[in-house]
Amino acid sequence: MLITLNGQAVQTAAITLADLVAEHAPDQVVATARNGRFVPVAVRAQTMLADADTIEMLAPMQGG
């Protein structure tokens, strides 16, 4: 399916948001949003992806 991930078109075989995180950020702690709505870690595995979804994955950054 074709989704938008962090502003870029991405082809993916991921079925859930958890699958997508494992595919694109396997060793990172990230915050996620699907179509503009925050998705907590606890429900990512139940959050099904659909063609044309817009996903944001953001990693916390330190600095000053």
PDB file of N, CA and C in Angstrom:
ATOM      1  N   MET A   1       0.841  -1.174   0.000  1.00  0.00           N
ATOM      2  CA  MET A   1       0.000   0.000   0.000  1.00  0.00           C
ATOM      3  C   MET A   1       0.888   1.240   0.000  1.00  0.00           C
ATOM      4  N   LEU A   2       0.323   2.329  -0.442  1.00  0.00           N
ATOM      5  CA  LEU A   2       1.055   3.591  -0.511  1.00  0.00           C
ATOM      6  C   LEU A   2       0.557   4.518   0.590  1.00  0.00           C
ATOM      7  N   ILE A   3       1.479   4.946   1.452  1.00  0.00           N
ATOM      8  CA  ILE A   3       1.161   5.871   2.535  1.00  0.00           C
ATOM      9  C   ILE A   3       2.105   7.064   2.453  1.00  0.00           C
ATOM     10  N   THR A   4       1.840   8.067   3.261  1.00  0.00           N
ATOM     11  CA  THR A   4       2.765   9.179   3.411  1.00  0.00           C
ATOM     12  C   THR A   4       3.382   9.068   4.793  1.00  0.00           C
ATOM     13  N   LEU A   5       4.699   8.942   4.839  1.00  0.00           N
ATOM     14  CA  LEU A   5       5.423   8.801   6.103  1.00  0.00           C
ATOM     15  C   LEU A   5       6.354   9.996   6.248  1.00  0.00           C
ATOM     16  N   ASN A   6       6.087  10.796   7.255  1.00  0.00           N
ATOM     17  CA  ASN A   6       6.895  11.994   7.508  1.00  0.00           C
ATOM     18  C   ASN A   6       7.044  12.854   6.254  1.00  0.00           C
ATOM     19  N   GLY A   7       5.944  13.001   5.523  1.00  0.00           N
ATOM     20  CA  GLY A   7       5.919  13.881   4.362  1.00  0.00           C
ATOM     21  C   GLY A   7       6.385  13.272   3.057  1.00  0.00           C
ATOM     22  N   GLN A   8       6.763  11.993   3.072  1.00  0.00           N
ATOM     23  CA  GLN A   8       7.233  11.350   1.843  1.00  0.00           C
ATOM     24  C   GLN A   8       6.377  10.134   1.518  1.00  0.00           C
ATOM     25  N   ALA A   9       6.094   9.949   0.242  1.00  0.00           N
ATOM     26  CA  ALA A   9       5.346   8.770  -0.196  1.00  0.00           C
ATOM     27  C   ALA A   9       6.203   7.527   0.014  1.00  0.00           C
ATOM     28  N   VAL A  10       5.595   6.514   0.628  1.00  0.00           N
ATOM     29  CA  VAL A  10       6.308   5.277   0.948  1.00  0.00           C
ATOM     30  C   VAL A  10       5.411   4.098   0.601  1.00  0.00           C
ATOM     31  N   GLN A  11       5.971   3.126  -0.088  1.00  0.00           N
ATOM     32  CA  GLN A  11       5.286   1.866  -0.357  1.00  0.00           C
ATOM     33  C   GLN A  11       5.629   0.933   0.801  1.00  0.00           C
ATOM     34  N   THR A  12       4.628   0.292   1.408  1.00  0.00           N
ATOM     35  CA  THR A  12       4.872  -0.588   2.538  1.00  0.00           C
ATOM     36  C   THR A  12       3.977  -1.818   2.493  1.00  0.00           C
ATOM     37  N   ALA A  13       4.465  -2.877   3.091  1.00  0.00           N
ATOM     38  CA  ALA A  13       3.670  -4.089   3.260  1.00  0.00           C
ATOM     39  C   ALA A  13       3.127  -4.173   4.689  1.00  0.00           C
ATOM     40  N   ALA A  14       3.447  -3.179   5.525  1.00  0.00           N
ATOM     41  CA  ALA A  14       2.987  -3.165   6.920  1.00  0.00           C
ATOM     42  C   ALA A  14       1.462  -3.125   6.967  1.00  0.00           C
ATOM     43  N   ILE A  15       0.901  -3.873   7.888  1.00  0.00           N
ATOM     44  CA  ILE A  15      -0.549  -3.931   8.050  1.00  0.00           C
ATOM     45  C   ILE A  15      -0.994  -3.040   9.203  1.00  0.00           C
ATOM     46  N   THR A  16      -0.176  -2.996  10.259  1.00  0.00           N
ATOM     47  CA  THR A  16      -0.506  -2.175  11.421  1.00  0.00           C
ATOM     48  C   THR A  16       0.555  -1.104  11.620  1.00  0.00           C
ATOM     49  N   LEU A  17       0.240  -0.149  12.450  1.00  0.00           N
ATOM     50  CA  LEU A  17       1.201   0.899  12.769  1.00  0.00           C
ATOM     51  C   LEU A  17       2.416   0.305  13.479  1.00  0.00           C
ATOM     52  N   ALA A  18       2.212  -0.697  14.311  1.00  0.00           N
ATOM     53  CA  ALA A  18       3.336  -1.365  14.971  1.00  0.00           C
ATOM     54  C   ALA A  18       4.275  -1.999  13.952  1.00  0.00           C
ATOM     55  N   ASP A  19       3.724  -2.610  12.911  1.00  0.00           N
ATOM     56  CA  ASP A  19       4.533  -3.193  11.842  1.00  0.00           C
ATOM     57  C   ASP A  19       5.360  -2.116  11.143  1.00  0.00           C
ATOM     58  N   LEU A  20       4.737  -0.960  10.899  1.00  0.00           N
ATOM     59  CA  LEU A  20       5.427   0.129  10.218  1.00  0.00           C
ATOM     60  C   LEU A  20       6.578   0.669  11.060  1.00  0.00           C
ATOM     61  N   VAL A  21       6.356   0.817  12.356  1.00  0.00           N
ATOM     62  CA  VAL A  21       7.424   1.276  13.251  1.00  0.00           C
ATOM     63  C   VAL A  21       8.560   0.261  13.242  1.00  0.00           C
ATOM     64  N   ALA A  22       8.238  -1.019  13.312  1.00  0.00           N
ATOM     65  CA  ALA A  22       9.272  -2.059  13.290  1.00  0.00           C
ATOM     66  C   ALA A  22      10.054  -2.038  11.984  1.00  0.00           C
ATOM     67  N   GLU A  23       9.391  -1.683  10.902  1.00  0.00           N
ATOM     68  CA  GLU A  23      10.009  -1.633   9.578  1.00  0.00           C
ATOM     69  C   GLU A  23      10.922  -0.413   9.412  1.00  0.00           C
ATOM     70  N   HIS A  24      10.515   0.732   9.952  1.00  0.00           N
ATOM     71  CA  HIS A  24      11.229   1.984   9.681  1.00  0.00           C
ATOM     72  C   HIS A  24      12.019   2.546  10.865  1.00  0.00           C
ATOM     73  N   ALA A  25      11.721   2.122  12.081  1.00  0.00           N
ATOM     74  CA  ALA A  25      12.432   2.642  13.255  1.00  0.00           C
ATOM     75  C   ALA A  25      12.560   1.548  14.309  1.00  0.00           C
ATOM     76  N   PRO A  26      13.170   0.405  13.942  1.00  0.00           N
ATOM     77  CA  PRO A  26      13.152  -0.757  14.836  1.00  0.00           C
ATOM     78  C   PRO A  26      13.845  -0.559  16.187  1.00  0.00           C
ATOM     79  N   ASP A  27      14.859   0.247  16.251  1.00  0.00           N
ATOM     80  CA  ASP A  27      15.612   0.403  17.491  1.00  0.00           C
ATOM     81  C   ASP A  27      15.465   1.793  18.087  1.00  0.00           C
ATOM     82  N   GLN A  28      14.400   2.497  17.736  1.00  0.00           N
ATOM     83  CA  GLN A  28      14.203   3.859  18.216  1.00  0.00           C
ATOM     84  C   GLN A  28      12.928   3.973  19.030  1.00  0.00           C
ATOM     85  N   VAL A  29      12.941   4.905  19.954  1.00  0.00           N
ATOM     86  CA  VAL A  29      11.727   5.284  20.660  1.00  0.00           C
ATOM     87  C   VAL A  29      11.108   6.406  19.833  1.00  0.00           C
ATOM     88  N   VAL A  30       9.873   6.215  19.394  1.00  0.00           N
ATOM     89  CA  VAL A  30       9.223   7.216  18.560  1.00  0.00           C
ATOM     90  C   VAL A  30       7.805   7.484  19.053  1.00  0.00           C
ATOM     91  N   ALA A  31       7.341   8.682  18.781  1.00  0.00           N
ATOM     92  CA  ALA A  31       5.933   9.032  18.951  1.00  0.00           C
ATOM     93  C   ALA A  31       5.292   8.881  17.576  1.00  0.00           C
ATOM     94  N   THR A  32       4.042   8.458  17.547  1.00  0.00           N
ATOM     95  CA  THR A  32       3.384   8.232  16.259  1.00  0.00           C
ATOM     96  C   THR A  32       2.034   8.935  16.187  1.00  0.00           C
ATOM     97  N   ALA A  33       1.689   9.312  14.970  1.00  0.00           N
ATOM     98  CA  ALA A  33       0.363   9.868  14.688  1.00  0.00           C
ATOM     99  C   ALA A  33      -0.115   9.295  13.368  1.00  0.00           C
ATOM    100  N   ARG A  34      -1.389   9.010  13.293  1.00  0.00           N
ATOM    101  CA  ARG A  34      -2.022   8.516  12.063  1.00  0.00           C
ATOM    102  C   ARG A  34      -3.109   9.508  11.676  1.00  0.00           C
ATOM    103  N   ASN A  35      -2.979  10.072  10.506  1.00  0.00           N
ATOM    104  CA  ASN A  35      -3.948  11.040   9.994  1.00  0.00           C
ATOM    105  C   ASN A  35      -4.214  12.168  10.994  1.00  0.00           C
ATOM    106  N   GLY A  36      -3.112  12.641  11.612  1.00  0.00           N
ATOM    107  CA  GLY A  36      -3.191  13.792  12.508  1.00  0.00           C
ATOM    108  C   GLY A  36      -3.579  13.495  13.941  1.00  0.00           C
ATOM    109  N   ARG A  37      -3.784  12.234  14.275  1.00  0.00           N
ATOM    110  CA  ARG A  37      -4.167  11.863  15.642  1.00  0.00           C
ATOM    111  C   ARG A  37      -3.075  11.021  16.286  1.00  0.00           C
ATOM    112  N   PHE A  38      -2.670  11.432  17.491  1.00  0.00           N
ATOM    113  CA  PHE A  38      -1.654  10.709  18.248  1.00  0.00           C
ATOM    114  C   PHE A  38      -2.094   9.268  18.472  1.00  0.00           C
ATOM    115  N   VAL A  39      -1.154   8.326  18.310  1.00  0.00           N
ATOM    116  CA  VAL A  39      -1.425   6.909  18.560  1.00  0.00           C
ATOM    117  C   VAL A  39      -0.446   6.425  19.623  1.00  0.00           C
ATOM    118  N   PRO A  40      -0.929   6.096  20.836  1.00  0.00           N
ATOM    119  CA  PRO A  40      -0.050   5.602  21.895  1.00  0.00           C
ATOM    120  C   PRO A  40       0.546   4.236  21.549  1.00  0.00           C
ATOM    121  N   VAL A  41       1.679   3.938  22.142  1.00  0.00           N
ATOM    122  CA  VAL A  41       2.359   2.656  21.914  1.00  0.00           C
ATOM    123  C   VAL A  41       1.412   1.484  22.162  1.00  0.00           C
ATOM    124  N   ALA A  42       0.610   1.576  23.186  1.00  0.00           N
ATOM    125  CA  ALA A  42      -0.261   0.463  23.588  1.00  0.00           C
ATOM    126  C   ALA A  42      -1.287   0.062  22.534  1.00  0.00           C
ATOM    127  N   VAL A  43      -1.610   0.945  21.610  1.00  0.00           N
ATOM    128  CA  VAL A  43      -2.622   0.599  20.602  1.00  0.00           C
ATOM    129  C   VAL A  43      -2.075   0.528  19.177  1.00  0.00           C
ATOM    130  N   ARG A  44      -0.792   0.644  19.017  1.00  0.00           N
ATOM    131  CA  ARG A  44      -0.208   0.573  17.667  1.00  0.00           C
ATOM    132  C   ARG A  44      -0.481  -0.756  16.981  1.00  0.00           C
ATOM    133  N   ALA A  45      -0.422  -1.850  17.727  1.00  0.00           N
ATOM    134  CA  ALA A  45      -0.637  -3.175  17.129  1.00  0.00           C
ATOM    135  C   ALA A  45      -2.079  -3.358  16.664  1.00  0.00           C
ATOM    136  N   GLN A  46      -3.014  -2.586  17.219  1.00  0.00           N
ATOM    137  CA  GLN A  46      -4.413  -2.675  16.817  1.00  0.00           C
ATOM    138  C   GLN A  46      -4.781  -1.594  15.801  1.00  0.00           C
ATOM    139  N   THR A  47      -3.843  -0.697  15.487  1.00  0.00           N
ATOM    140  CA  THR A  47      -4.114   0.399  14.559  1.00  0.00           C
ATOM    141  C   THR A  47      -3.783  -0.051  13.138  1.00  0.00           C
ATOM    142  N   MET A  48      -4.827  -0.355  12.388  1.00  0.00           N
ATOM    143  CA  MET A  48      -4.664  -0.841  11.024  1.00  0.00           C
ATOM    144  C   MET A  48      -4.347   0.321  10.085  1.00  0.00           C
ATOM    145  N   LEU A  49      -3.445   0.065   9.156  1.00  0.00           N
ATOM    146  CA  LEU A  49      -3.099   1.065   8.151  1.00  0.00           C
ATOM    147  C   LEU A  49      -3.998   0.902   6.929  1.00  0.00           C
ATOM    148  N   ALA A  50      -4.214   2.004   6.236  1.00  0.00           N
ATOM    149  CA  ALA A  50      -5.005   1.987   5.007  1.00  0.00           C
ATOM    150  C   ALA A  50      -4.265   2.786   3.945  1.00  0.00           C
ATOM    151  N   ASP A  51      -4.521   2.442   2.695  1.00  0.00           N
ATOM    152  CA  ASP A  51      -3.926   3.161   1.582  1.00  0.00           C
ATOM    153  C   ASP A  51      -4.204   4.661   1.748  1.00  0.00           C
ATOM    154  N   ALA A  52      -3.189   5.470   1.528  1.00  0.00           N
ATOM    155  CA  ALA A  52      -3.269   6.934   1.588  1.00  0.00           C
ATOM    156  C   ALA A  52      -3.249   7.505   3.004  1.00  0.00           C
ATOM    157  N   ASP A  53      -3.010   6.677   4.024  1.00  0.00           N
ATOM    158  CA  ASP A  53      -2.838   7.199   5.381  1.00  0.00           C
ATOM    159  C   ASP A  53      -1.632   8.135   5.426  1.00  0.00           C
ATOM    160  N   THR A  54      -1.700   9.081   6.341  1.00  0.00           N
ATOM    161  CA  THR A  54      -0.564   9.972   6.609  1.00  0.00           C
ATOM    162  C   THR A  54      -0.061   9.638   8.002  1.00  0.00           C
ATOM    163  N   ILE A  55       1.200   9.216   8.072  1.00  0.00           N
ATOM    164  CA  ILE A  55       1.808   8.793   9.328  1.00  0.00           C
ATOM    165  C   ILE A  55       2.964   9.713   9.660  1.00  0.00           C
ATOM    166  N   GLU A  56       3.042  10.094  10.921  1.00  0.00           N
ATOM    167  CA  GLU A  56       4.191  10.841  11.426  1.00  0.00           C
ATOM    168  C   GLU A  56       4.862   9.984  12.485  1.00  0.00           C
ATOM    169  N   MET A  57       6.185   9.865  12.382  1.00  0.00           N
ATOM    170  CA  MET A  57       7.009   9.183  13.386  1.00  0.00           C
ATOM    171  C   MET A  57       8.073  10.157  13.813  1.00  0.00           C
ATOM    172  N   LEU A  58       8.049  10.510  15.080  1.00  0.00           N
ATOM    173  CA  LEU A  58       8.982  11.499  15.593  1.00  0.00           C
ATOM    174  C   LEU A  58       9.798  10.917  16.731  1.00  0.00           C
ATOM    175  N   ALA A  59      11.106  11.097  16.662  1.00  0.00           N
ATOM    176  CA  ALA A  59      12.008  10.654  17.717  1.00  0.00           C
ATOM    177  C   ALA A  59      12.376  11.846  18.589  1.00  0.00           C
ATOM    178  N   PRO A  60      12.428  11.659  19.914  1.00  0.00           N
ATOM    179  CA  PRO A  60      12.821  12.752  20.790  1.00  0.00           C
ATOM    180  C   PRO A  60      14.278  13.112  20.548  1.00  0.00           C
ATOM    181  N   MET A  61      14.580  14.396  20.676  1.00  0.00           N
ATOM    182  CA  MET A  61      15.946  14.878  20.475  1.00  0.00           C
ATOM    183  C   MET A  61      16.384  15.653  21.708  1.00  0.00           C
ATOM    184  N   GLN A  62      17.651  15.528  22.048  1.00  0.00           N
ATOM    185  CA  GLN A  62      18.194  16.288  23.151  1.00  0.00           C
ATOM    186  C   GLN A  62      19.076  17.396  22.625  1.00  0.00           C
ATOM    187  N   GLY A  63      19.216  18.379  23.396  1.00  0.00           N
ATOM    188  CA  GLY A  63      20.089  19.471  22.984  1.00  0.00           C
ATOM    189  C   GLY A  63      19.619  20.775  23.573  1.00  0.00           C
ATOM    190  N   GLY A  64      20.285  21.803  23.225  1.00  0.00           N
ATOM    191  CA  GLY A  64      19.908  23.063  23.829  1.00  0.00           C
ATOM    192  C   GLY A  64      20.091  24.197  22.959  1.00  0.00           C
TER     193      GLY A  64
END
